Coordinates of C-alpha atoms and ligand atoms in Angstrom, one line a residue:
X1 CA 0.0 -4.6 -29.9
X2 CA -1.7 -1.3 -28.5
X3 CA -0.5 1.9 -29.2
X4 CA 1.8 3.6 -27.0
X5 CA 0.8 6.0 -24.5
X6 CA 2.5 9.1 -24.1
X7 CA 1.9 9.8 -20.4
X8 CA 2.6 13.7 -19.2
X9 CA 3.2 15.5 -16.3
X10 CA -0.1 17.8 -15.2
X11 CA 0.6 20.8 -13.4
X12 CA -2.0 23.8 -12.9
X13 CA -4.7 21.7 -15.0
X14 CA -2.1 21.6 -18.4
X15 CA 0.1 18.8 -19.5
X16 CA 3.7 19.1 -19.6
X17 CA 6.7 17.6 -20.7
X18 CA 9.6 17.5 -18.2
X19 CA 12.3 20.5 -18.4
X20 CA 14.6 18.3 -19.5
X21 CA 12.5 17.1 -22.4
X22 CA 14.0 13.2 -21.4
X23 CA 11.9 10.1 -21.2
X24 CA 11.6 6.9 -19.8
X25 CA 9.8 3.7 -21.0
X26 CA 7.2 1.5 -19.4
X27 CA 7.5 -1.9 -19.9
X28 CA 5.0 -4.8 -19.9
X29 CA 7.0 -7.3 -17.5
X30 CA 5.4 -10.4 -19.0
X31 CA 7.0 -9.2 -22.3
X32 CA 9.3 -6.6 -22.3
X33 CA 9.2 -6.4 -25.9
X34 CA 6.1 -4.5 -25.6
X35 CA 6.4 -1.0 -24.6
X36 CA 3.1 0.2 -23.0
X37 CA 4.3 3.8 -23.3
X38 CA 6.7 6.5 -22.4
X39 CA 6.8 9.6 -19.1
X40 CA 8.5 12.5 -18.5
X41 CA 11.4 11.9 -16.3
X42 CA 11.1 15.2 -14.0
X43 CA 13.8 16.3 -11.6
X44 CA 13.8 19.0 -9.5
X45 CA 11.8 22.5 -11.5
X46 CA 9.2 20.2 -12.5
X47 CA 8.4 19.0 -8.8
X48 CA 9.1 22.7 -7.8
X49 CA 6.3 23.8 -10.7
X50 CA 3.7 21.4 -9.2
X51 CA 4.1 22.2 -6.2
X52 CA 3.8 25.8 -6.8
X53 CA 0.9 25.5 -8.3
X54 CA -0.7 22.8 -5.4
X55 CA 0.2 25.7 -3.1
X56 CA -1.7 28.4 -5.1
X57 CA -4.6 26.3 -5.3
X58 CA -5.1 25.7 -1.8
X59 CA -7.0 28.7 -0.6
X60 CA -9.6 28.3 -3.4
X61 CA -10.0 24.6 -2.7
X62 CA -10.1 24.1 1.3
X63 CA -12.8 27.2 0.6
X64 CA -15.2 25.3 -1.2
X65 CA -18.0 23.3 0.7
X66 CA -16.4 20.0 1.8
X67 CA -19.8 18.6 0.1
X68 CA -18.7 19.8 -3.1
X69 CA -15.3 18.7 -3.0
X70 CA -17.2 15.4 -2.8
X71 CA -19.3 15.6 -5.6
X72 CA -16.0 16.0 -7.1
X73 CA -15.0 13.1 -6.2
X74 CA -18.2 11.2 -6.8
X75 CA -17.5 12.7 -10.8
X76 CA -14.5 10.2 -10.5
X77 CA -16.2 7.5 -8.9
X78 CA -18.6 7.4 -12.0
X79 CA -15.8 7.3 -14.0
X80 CA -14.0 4.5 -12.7
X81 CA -17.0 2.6 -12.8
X82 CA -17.5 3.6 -16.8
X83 CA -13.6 2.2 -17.4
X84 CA -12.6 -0.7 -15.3
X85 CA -12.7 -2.8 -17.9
X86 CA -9.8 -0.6 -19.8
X87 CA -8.4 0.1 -16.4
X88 CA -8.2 -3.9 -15.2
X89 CA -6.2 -4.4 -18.4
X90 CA -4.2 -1.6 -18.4
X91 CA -3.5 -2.6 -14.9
X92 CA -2.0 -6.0 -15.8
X93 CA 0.0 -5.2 -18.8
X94 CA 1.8 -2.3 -16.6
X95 CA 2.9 -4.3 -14.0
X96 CA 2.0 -8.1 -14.3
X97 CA -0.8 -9.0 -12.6
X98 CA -3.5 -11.5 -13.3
X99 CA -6.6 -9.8 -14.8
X100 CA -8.7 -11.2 -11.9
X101 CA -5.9 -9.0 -9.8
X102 CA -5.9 -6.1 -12.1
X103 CA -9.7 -5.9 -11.5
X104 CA -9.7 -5.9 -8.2
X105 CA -7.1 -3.6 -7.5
X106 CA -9.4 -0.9 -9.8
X107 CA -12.6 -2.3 -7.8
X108 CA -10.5 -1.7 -4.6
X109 CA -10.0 2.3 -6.2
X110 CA -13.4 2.6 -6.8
X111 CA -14.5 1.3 -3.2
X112 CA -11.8 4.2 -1.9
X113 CA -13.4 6.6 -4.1
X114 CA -17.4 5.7 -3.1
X115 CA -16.0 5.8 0.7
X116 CA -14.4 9.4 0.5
X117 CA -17.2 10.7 -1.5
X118 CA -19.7 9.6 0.7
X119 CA -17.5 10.6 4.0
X120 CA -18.2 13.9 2.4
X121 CA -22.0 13.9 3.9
X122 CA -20.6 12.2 7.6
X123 CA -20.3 14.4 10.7
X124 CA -16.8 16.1 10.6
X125 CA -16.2 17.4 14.2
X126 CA -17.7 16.8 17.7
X127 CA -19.1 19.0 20.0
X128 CA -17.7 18.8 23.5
X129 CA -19.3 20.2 26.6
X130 CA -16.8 22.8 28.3
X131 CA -16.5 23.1 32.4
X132 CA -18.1 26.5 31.9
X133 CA -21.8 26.5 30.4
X134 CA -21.4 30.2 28.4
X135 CA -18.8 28.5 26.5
X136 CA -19.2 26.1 23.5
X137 CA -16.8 23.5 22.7
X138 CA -16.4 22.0 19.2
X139 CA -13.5 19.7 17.8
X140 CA -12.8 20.6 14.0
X141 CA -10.6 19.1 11.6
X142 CA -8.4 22.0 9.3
X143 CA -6.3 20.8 6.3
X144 CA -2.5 20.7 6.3
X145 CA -1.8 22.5 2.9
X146 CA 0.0 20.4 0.5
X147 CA 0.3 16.6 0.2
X148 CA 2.8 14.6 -1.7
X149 CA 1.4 11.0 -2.4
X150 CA 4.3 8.8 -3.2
X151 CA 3.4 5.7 -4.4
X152 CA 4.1 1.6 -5.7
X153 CA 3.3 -0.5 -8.9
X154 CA 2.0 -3.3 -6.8
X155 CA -1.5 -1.5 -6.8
X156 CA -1.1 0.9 -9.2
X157 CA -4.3 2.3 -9.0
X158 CA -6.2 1.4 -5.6
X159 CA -2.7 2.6 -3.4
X160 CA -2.8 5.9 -5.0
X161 CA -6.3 6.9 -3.9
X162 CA -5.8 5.4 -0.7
X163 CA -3.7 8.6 -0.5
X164 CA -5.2 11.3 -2.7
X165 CA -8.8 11.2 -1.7
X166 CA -8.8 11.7 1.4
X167 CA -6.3 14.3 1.1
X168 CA -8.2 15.7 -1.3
X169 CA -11.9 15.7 0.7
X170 CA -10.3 17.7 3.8
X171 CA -8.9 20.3 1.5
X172 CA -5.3 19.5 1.1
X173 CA -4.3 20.0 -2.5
X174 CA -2.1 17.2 -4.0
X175 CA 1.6 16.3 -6.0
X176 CA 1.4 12.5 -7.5
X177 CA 4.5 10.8 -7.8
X178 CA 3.4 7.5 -8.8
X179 CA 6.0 4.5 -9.2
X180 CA 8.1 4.7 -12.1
X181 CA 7.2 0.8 -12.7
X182 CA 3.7 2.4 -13.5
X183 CA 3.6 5.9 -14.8
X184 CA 0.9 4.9 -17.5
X185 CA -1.8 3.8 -14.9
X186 CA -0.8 7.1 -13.4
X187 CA -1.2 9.0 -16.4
X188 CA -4.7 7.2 -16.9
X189 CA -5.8 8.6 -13.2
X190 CA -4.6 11.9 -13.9
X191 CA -7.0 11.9 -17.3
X192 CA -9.6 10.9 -15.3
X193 CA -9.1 13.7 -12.3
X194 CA -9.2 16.0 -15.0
X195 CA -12.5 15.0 -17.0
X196 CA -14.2 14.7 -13.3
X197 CA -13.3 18.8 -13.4
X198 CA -11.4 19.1 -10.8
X199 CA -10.0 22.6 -10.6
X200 CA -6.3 23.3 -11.6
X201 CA -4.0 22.9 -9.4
X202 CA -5.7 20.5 -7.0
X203 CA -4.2 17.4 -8.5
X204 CA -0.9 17.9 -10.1
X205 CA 1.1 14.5 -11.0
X206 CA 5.1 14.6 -11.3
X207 CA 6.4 11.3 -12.9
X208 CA 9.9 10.1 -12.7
X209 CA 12.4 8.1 -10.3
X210 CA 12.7 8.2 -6.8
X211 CA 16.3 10.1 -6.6
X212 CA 15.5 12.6 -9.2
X213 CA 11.6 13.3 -8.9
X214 CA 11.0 12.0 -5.5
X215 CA 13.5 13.2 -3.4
X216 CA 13.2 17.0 -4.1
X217 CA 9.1 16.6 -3.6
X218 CA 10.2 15.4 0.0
X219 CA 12.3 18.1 0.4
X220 CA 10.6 21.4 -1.2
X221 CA 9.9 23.7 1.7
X222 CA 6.0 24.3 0.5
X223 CA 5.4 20.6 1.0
X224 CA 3.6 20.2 4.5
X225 CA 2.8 16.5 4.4
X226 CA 4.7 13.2 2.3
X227 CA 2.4 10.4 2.0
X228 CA 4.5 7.3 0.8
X229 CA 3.9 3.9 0.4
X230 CA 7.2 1.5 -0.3
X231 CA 10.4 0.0 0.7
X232 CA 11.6 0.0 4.0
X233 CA 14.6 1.6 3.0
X234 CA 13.3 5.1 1.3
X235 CA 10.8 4.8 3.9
X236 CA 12.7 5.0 7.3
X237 CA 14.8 7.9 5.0
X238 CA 11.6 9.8 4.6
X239 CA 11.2 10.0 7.7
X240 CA 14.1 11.3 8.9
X241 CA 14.8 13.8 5.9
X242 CA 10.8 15.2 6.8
X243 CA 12.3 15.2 10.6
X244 CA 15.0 17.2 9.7
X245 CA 13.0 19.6 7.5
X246 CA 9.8 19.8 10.6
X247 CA 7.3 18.2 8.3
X248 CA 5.1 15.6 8.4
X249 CA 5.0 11.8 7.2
X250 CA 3.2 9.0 7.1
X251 CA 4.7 5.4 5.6
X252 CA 3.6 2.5 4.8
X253 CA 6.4 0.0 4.1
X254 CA 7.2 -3.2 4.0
X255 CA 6.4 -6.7 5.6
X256 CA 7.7 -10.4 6.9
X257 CA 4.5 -11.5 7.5
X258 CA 3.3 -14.8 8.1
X259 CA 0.3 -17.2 7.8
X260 CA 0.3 -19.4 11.7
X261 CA -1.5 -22.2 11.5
X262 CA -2.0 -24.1 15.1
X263 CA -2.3 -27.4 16.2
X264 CA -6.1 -27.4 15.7
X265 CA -6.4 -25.7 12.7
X266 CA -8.2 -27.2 9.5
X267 CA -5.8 -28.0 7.3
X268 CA -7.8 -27.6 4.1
X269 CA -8.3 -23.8 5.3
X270 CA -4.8 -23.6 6.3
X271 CA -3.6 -25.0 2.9
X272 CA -5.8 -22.7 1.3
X273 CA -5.0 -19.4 3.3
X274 CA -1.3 -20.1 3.2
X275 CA -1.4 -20.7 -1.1
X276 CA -3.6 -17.0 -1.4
X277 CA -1.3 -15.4 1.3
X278 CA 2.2 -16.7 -0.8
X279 CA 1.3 -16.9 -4.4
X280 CA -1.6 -14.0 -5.3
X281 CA 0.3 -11.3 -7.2
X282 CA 3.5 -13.6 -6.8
X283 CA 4.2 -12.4 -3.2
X284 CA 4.6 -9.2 -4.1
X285 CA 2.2 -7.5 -1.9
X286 CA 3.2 -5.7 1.2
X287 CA 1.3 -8.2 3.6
X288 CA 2.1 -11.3 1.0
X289 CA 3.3 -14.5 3.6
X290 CA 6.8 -15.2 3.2
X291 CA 6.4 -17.2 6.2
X292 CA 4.3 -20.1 7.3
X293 CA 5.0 -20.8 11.0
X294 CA 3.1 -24.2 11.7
X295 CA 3.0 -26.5 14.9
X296 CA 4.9 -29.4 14.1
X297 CA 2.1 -32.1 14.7
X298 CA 0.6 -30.7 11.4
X299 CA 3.5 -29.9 9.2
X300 CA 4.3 -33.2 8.1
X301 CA 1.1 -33.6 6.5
X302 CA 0.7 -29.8 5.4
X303 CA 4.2 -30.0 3.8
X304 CA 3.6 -32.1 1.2
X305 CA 0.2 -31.3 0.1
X306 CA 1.2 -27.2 0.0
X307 CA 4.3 -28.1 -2.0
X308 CA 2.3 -30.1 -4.8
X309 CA -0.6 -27.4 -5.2
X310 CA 2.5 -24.7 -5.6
X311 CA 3.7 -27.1 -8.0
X312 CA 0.5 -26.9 -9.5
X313 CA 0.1 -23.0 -10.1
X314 CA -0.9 -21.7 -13.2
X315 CA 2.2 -19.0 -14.0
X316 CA 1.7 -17.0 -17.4
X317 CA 0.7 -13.9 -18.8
X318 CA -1.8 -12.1 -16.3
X319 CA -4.4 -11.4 -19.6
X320 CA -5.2 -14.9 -19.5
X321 CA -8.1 -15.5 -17.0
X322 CA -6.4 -18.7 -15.7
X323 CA -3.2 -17.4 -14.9
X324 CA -3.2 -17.3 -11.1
X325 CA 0.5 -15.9 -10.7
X326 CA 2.1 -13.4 -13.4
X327 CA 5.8 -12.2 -13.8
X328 CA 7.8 -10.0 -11.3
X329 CA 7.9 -6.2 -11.9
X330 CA 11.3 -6.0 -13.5
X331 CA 15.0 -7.7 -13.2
X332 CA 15.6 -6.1 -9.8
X333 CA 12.8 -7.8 -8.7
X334 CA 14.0 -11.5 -10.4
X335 CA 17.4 -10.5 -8.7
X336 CA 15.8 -9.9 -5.2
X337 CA 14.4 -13.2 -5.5
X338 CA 17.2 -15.4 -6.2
X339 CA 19.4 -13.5 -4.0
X340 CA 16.9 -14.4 -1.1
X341 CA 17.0 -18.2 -2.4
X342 CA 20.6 -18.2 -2.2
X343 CA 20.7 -17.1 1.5
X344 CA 18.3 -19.4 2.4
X345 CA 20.0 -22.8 1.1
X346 CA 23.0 -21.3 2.7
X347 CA 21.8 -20.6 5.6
X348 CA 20.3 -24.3 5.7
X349 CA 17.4 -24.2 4.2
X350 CA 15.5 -27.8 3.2
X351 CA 14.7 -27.1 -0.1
X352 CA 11.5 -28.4 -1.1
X353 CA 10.5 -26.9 -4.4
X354 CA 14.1 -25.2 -6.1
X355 CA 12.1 -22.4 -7.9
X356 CA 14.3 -20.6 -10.4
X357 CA 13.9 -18.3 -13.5
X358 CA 11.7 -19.6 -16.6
X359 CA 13.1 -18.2 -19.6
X360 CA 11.4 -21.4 -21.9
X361 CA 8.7 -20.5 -24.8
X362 CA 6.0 -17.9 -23.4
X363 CA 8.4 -16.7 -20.6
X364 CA 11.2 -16.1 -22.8
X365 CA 10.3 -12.1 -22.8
X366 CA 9.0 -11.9 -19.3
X367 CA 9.9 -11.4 -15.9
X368 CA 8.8 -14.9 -14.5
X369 CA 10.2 -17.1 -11.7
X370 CA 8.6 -20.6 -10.1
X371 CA 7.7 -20.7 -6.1
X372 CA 10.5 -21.8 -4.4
X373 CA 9.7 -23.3 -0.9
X374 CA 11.8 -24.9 1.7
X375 CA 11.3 -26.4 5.1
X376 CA 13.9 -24.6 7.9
X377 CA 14.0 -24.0 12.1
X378 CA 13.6 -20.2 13.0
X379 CA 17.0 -18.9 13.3
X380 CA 17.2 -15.2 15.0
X381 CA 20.5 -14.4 13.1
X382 CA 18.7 -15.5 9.7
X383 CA 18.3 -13.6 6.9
X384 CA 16.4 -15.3 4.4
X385 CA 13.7 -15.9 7.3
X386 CA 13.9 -11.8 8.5
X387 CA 14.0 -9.8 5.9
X388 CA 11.3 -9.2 3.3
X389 CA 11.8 -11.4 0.0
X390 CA 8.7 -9.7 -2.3
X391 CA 8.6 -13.0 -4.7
X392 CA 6.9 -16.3 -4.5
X393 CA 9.9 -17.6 -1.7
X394 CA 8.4 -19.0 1.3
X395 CA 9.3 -20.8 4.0
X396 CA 7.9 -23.6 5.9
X397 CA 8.7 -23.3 9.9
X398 CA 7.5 -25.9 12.5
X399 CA 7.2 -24.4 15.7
X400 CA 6.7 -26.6 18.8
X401 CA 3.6 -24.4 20.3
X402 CA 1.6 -21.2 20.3
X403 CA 4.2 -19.3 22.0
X404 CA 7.1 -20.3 20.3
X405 CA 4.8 -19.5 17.4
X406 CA 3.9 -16.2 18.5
X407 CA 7.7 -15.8 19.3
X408 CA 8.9 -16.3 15.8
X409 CA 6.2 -14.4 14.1
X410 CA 7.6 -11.1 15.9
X411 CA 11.1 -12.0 15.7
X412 CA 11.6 -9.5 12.6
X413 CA 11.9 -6.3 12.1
X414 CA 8.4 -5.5 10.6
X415 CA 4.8 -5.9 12.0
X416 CA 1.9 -5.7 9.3
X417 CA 0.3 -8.3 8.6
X418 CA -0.8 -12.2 10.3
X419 CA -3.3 -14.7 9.8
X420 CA -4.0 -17.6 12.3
X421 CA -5.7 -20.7 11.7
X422 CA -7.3 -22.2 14.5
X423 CA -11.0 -23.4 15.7
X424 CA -9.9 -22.2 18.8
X425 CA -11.3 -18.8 19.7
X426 CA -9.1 -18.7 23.5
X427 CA -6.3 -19.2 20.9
X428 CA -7.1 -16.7 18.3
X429 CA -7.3 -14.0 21.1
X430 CA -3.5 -14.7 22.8
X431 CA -2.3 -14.8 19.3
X432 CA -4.1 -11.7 18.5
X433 CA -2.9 -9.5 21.6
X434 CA 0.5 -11.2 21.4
X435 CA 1.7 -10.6 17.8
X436 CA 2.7 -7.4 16.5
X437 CA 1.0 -6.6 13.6
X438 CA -1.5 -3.8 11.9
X439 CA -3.9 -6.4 9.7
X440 CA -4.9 -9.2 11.6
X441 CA -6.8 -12.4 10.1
X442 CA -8.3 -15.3 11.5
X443 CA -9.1 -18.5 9.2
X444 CA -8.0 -16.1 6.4
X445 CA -5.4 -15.4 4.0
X446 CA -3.0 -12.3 5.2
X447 CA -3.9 -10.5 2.2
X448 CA -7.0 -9.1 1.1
X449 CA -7.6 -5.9 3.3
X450 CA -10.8 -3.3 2.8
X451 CA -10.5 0.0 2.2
X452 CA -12.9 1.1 5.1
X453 CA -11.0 0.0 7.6
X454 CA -7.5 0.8 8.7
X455 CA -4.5 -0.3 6.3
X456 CA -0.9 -0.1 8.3
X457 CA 1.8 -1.6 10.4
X458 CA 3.8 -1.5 13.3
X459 CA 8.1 -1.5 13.8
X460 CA 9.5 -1.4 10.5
X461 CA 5.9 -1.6 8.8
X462 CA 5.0 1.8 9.0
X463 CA 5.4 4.7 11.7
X464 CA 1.9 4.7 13.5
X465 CA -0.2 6.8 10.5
X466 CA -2.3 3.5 8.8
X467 CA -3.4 4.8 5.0
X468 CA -7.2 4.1 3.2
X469 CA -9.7 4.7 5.8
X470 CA -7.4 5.9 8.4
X471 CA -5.1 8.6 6.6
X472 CA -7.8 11.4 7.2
X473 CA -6.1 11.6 10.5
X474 CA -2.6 12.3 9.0
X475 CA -3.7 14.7 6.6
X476 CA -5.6 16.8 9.2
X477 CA -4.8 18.6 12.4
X478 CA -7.7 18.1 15.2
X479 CA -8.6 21.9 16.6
X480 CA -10.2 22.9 19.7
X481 CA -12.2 25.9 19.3
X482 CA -14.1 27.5 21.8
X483 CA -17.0 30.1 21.8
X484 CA -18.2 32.1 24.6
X485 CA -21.5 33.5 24.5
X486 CA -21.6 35.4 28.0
X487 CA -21.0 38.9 28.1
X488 CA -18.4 37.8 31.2
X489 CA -14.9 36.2 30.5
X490 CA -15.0 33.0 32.6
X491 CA -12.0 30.4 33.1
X492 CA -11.6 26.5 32.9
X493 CA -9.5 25.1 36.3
X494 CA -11.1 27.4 38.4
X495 CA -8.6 30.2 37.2
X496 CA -10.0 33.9 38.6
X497 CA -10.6 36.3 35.4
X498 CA -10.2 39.3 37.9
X499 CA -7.9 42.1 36.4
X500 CA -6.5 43.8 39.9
Ligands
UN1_612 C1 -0.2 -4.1 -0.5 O1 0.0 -5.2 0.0 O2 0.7 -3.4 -1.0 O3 -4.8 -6.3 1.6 C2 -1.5 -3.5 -0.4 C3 -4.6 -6.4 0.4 C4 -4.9 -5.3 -0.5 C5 -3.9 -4.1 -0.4 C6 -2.5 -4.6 -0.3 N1 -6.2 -4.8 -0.2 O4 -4.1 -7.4 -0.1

């Protein structure tokens, strides 16, 4: 067993204990017997001390050269690279993954950190011609002031500088909350913003829950932007608490999403895509496929052949390289789960594979549940085929053609992400500009996004600000700033400049 880790809040560059001097445990979720270490559970003078000091920071830091703030961040990149290993590992004792996952998710952080450090040295503005030649127009990007990155276990480690980096680049200064599932990955980031020397101040990580450390880093007054990534409940009431309070938010939450596969599709990529899309990190990614809407020509021979390779899936503890699905995060996840099997056999579900919690031998101390797949007709009042199930529960849904297809897909209330498997390309195109969705696939698994390009939904997926590559736009207000160089005041529109 390793030693415990003793994770701490950092505020102004020190570590601290919480006021309150209480703790919480972390737990590994494919054996809860083993505790992988202990945080501070912070309420509201901790946040209010982190904040304090993000806000003193911030004239110092969006001072510097935006160069150097990215050689800082090229320290951490180094740093990353020198302990994925420990990371990867870390990664999927904290919250379950398979070791294949927990590397990826710290490659995935380390491709975030090489992209914002090297964004660093890219052009920052435009220059923009104005209607009167003695003036010069340029488009700048300022900072907002201080972030609050909110974050998941699912991706302990890649989701978190999704956030922070580019915060951090434009010279925002940052409050961590990281996912109380997870507060030892997050201590483990924290150690290594502080050994790449960033100053104090500019990183500052609160743990704790959601109602006691989350909620009063939404509302502390010198918070100007909330960054969070999660449910769709805390979500849509970030939102509307930074509404109330005039600040700004950007959210990324959750998903119904859905693998299509179309008359013409090939159904060994089909079979493959839909497997990766229901079963990697045992569905509980945000654009995990809890759905696979398939023409009804095809189904009958997909059905069978996808229920005996999720028959077939390798379930265990994530440190063994073969494991390809590890336990669910915690109890509320197992009770999600069944509660969202339940709903669908009574809704009329054709149960195909009954799923259910393994508590024999090596799951005895974990988390762990089998796929559970059934065959059912889209229903609009339906739960079980709406609402987002985060577990291995999918559902199997002929469809009679591409618009009925298209049709289901957005009949939820979410949009992020869809695959389509066709050989068609006049097919993948209507599907594309018919579905609603922020992360589109084609002959591809609905997971697996890059961090250079945009990560975000539409509806009840996110509110129009997409995260990785694309959250230098929330974090940054556009300017227009114009310079004349005549000795003469001259207007745009044609508007005289005569006094009298
Ligand atoms: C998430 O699902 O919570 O696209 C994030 C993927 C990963 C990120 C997923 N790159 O699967």
């Amino acid at each position: 067993m390793m030693k415990q880790v003793q994770a701490m809040n950092l505020i102004r560059g020190r570590w601290h204990e919480s006021a309150s001097g209480k703790r919480f445990e972390s737990l590994n979720p494919a054996d809860t017997r083993e505790v992988i270490g202990t945080a501070p559970w912070s309420g509201a003078s901790d946040v209010d001390a982190a904040v304090r000091a993000a806000r003193e920071a911030y004239p110092m830091w969006k001072a510097m050269s935006r160069v150097k703030r990215g050689e800082l961040i090229d320290n951490l990149a180094q740093l990353i690279k020198r302990d994925l290993n420990a990371l990867s590992e870390l990664v999927t004792r904290e919250c379950g993954k398979p070791i294949n996952e927990g590397r990826a998710d710290v490659v995935e952080a380390l491709h975030m950190t090489q992209y914002v450090a090297g964004m660093a040295r890219m052009p920052h503005g435009e220059i923009i011609d104005s209607e009167i030649a003695e003036k010069d127009a340029y488009i700048l990007r300022k900072p907002k002031g201080v972030v609050a990155c909110i974050t998941p276990w699912n991706f302990p480690v890649a989701i978190p500088l999704w956030t922070i980096l580019p915060s951090l680049l434009e010279g925002n200064t940052v409050v961590f909350k990281p996912s109380e599932d997870t507060p030892i990955c997050g201590h483990a980031l924290a150690e290594l913003f502080v050994e790449a020397g960033f100053p104090p101040g500019v990183f500052n990580l609160v743990h704790g829950p959601g109602e006691d450390a989350g909620d009063p880093l939404v509302h502390h007054p010198e918070v100007d932007v909330v960054v969070f990534t999660g449910s769709y409940d805390v979500g849509r009431y970030i939102i509307q608490e930074c509404a109330k309070l005039h600040k700004f938010a950007a959210v990324e939450m959750g998903g119904k999403n859905a693998v299509i596969v179309l008359d013409d599709a090939n159904l060994d990529i089909a079979l493959h895509a839909a497997i990766l899309s229901a079963f990697k990190t045992s569905g509980q990614r945000c654009v995990s496929s809890n759905r696979i809407i398939i023409h009804e020509k095809l189904e009958p021979e997909f059905t069978p052949r996808f229920v005996e390779l999720a028959q077939r899936i390798n379930i265990g503890n994530g440190l063994r390289e073969d494991t390809f699905m590890g336990p669910l995060i915690n109890e509320q996840g197992v009770q999600k789960y069944l509660y969202h099997n339940q709903k669908a056999i009574e809704e009329g579900a054709e149960v195909l594979l009954p799923g259910g919690v393994l508590k024999e031998g090596e799951y005895q101390y974990g988390h762990f549940v089998a796929p559970f797949v059934y065959r059912m007709r889209h229903r609009a009042d339906s739960f079980a085929l709406k609402e987002e199930a985060f577990s291995p529960h999918v559902a199997i849904i002929p469809v009679s053609d591409i618009d009925e297809a298209i049709h289901v897909y957005n009949d939820t209330k979410y949009g992020l992400a869809m695959a389509v498997i066709t050989e068609d390309y006049r097919k993948w195109r209507y599907v594309r500009d018919n579905c609603e969705f922020g992360v589109g696939y084609v002959n591809l698994p609905s997971i697996g996004a890059e961090v250079h390009l945009p990560f975000g939904g539409v509806k009840g997926s996110g509110n129009g600000h997409p995260s990785a590559s694309a959250l230098f736009d929330a974090v940054t207000h556009k300017v227009a700033f114009t310079v004349n160089h005549s000795t003469e005041i001259k207007m745009a529109q044609g508007l005289s400049a005569k006094i009298g």
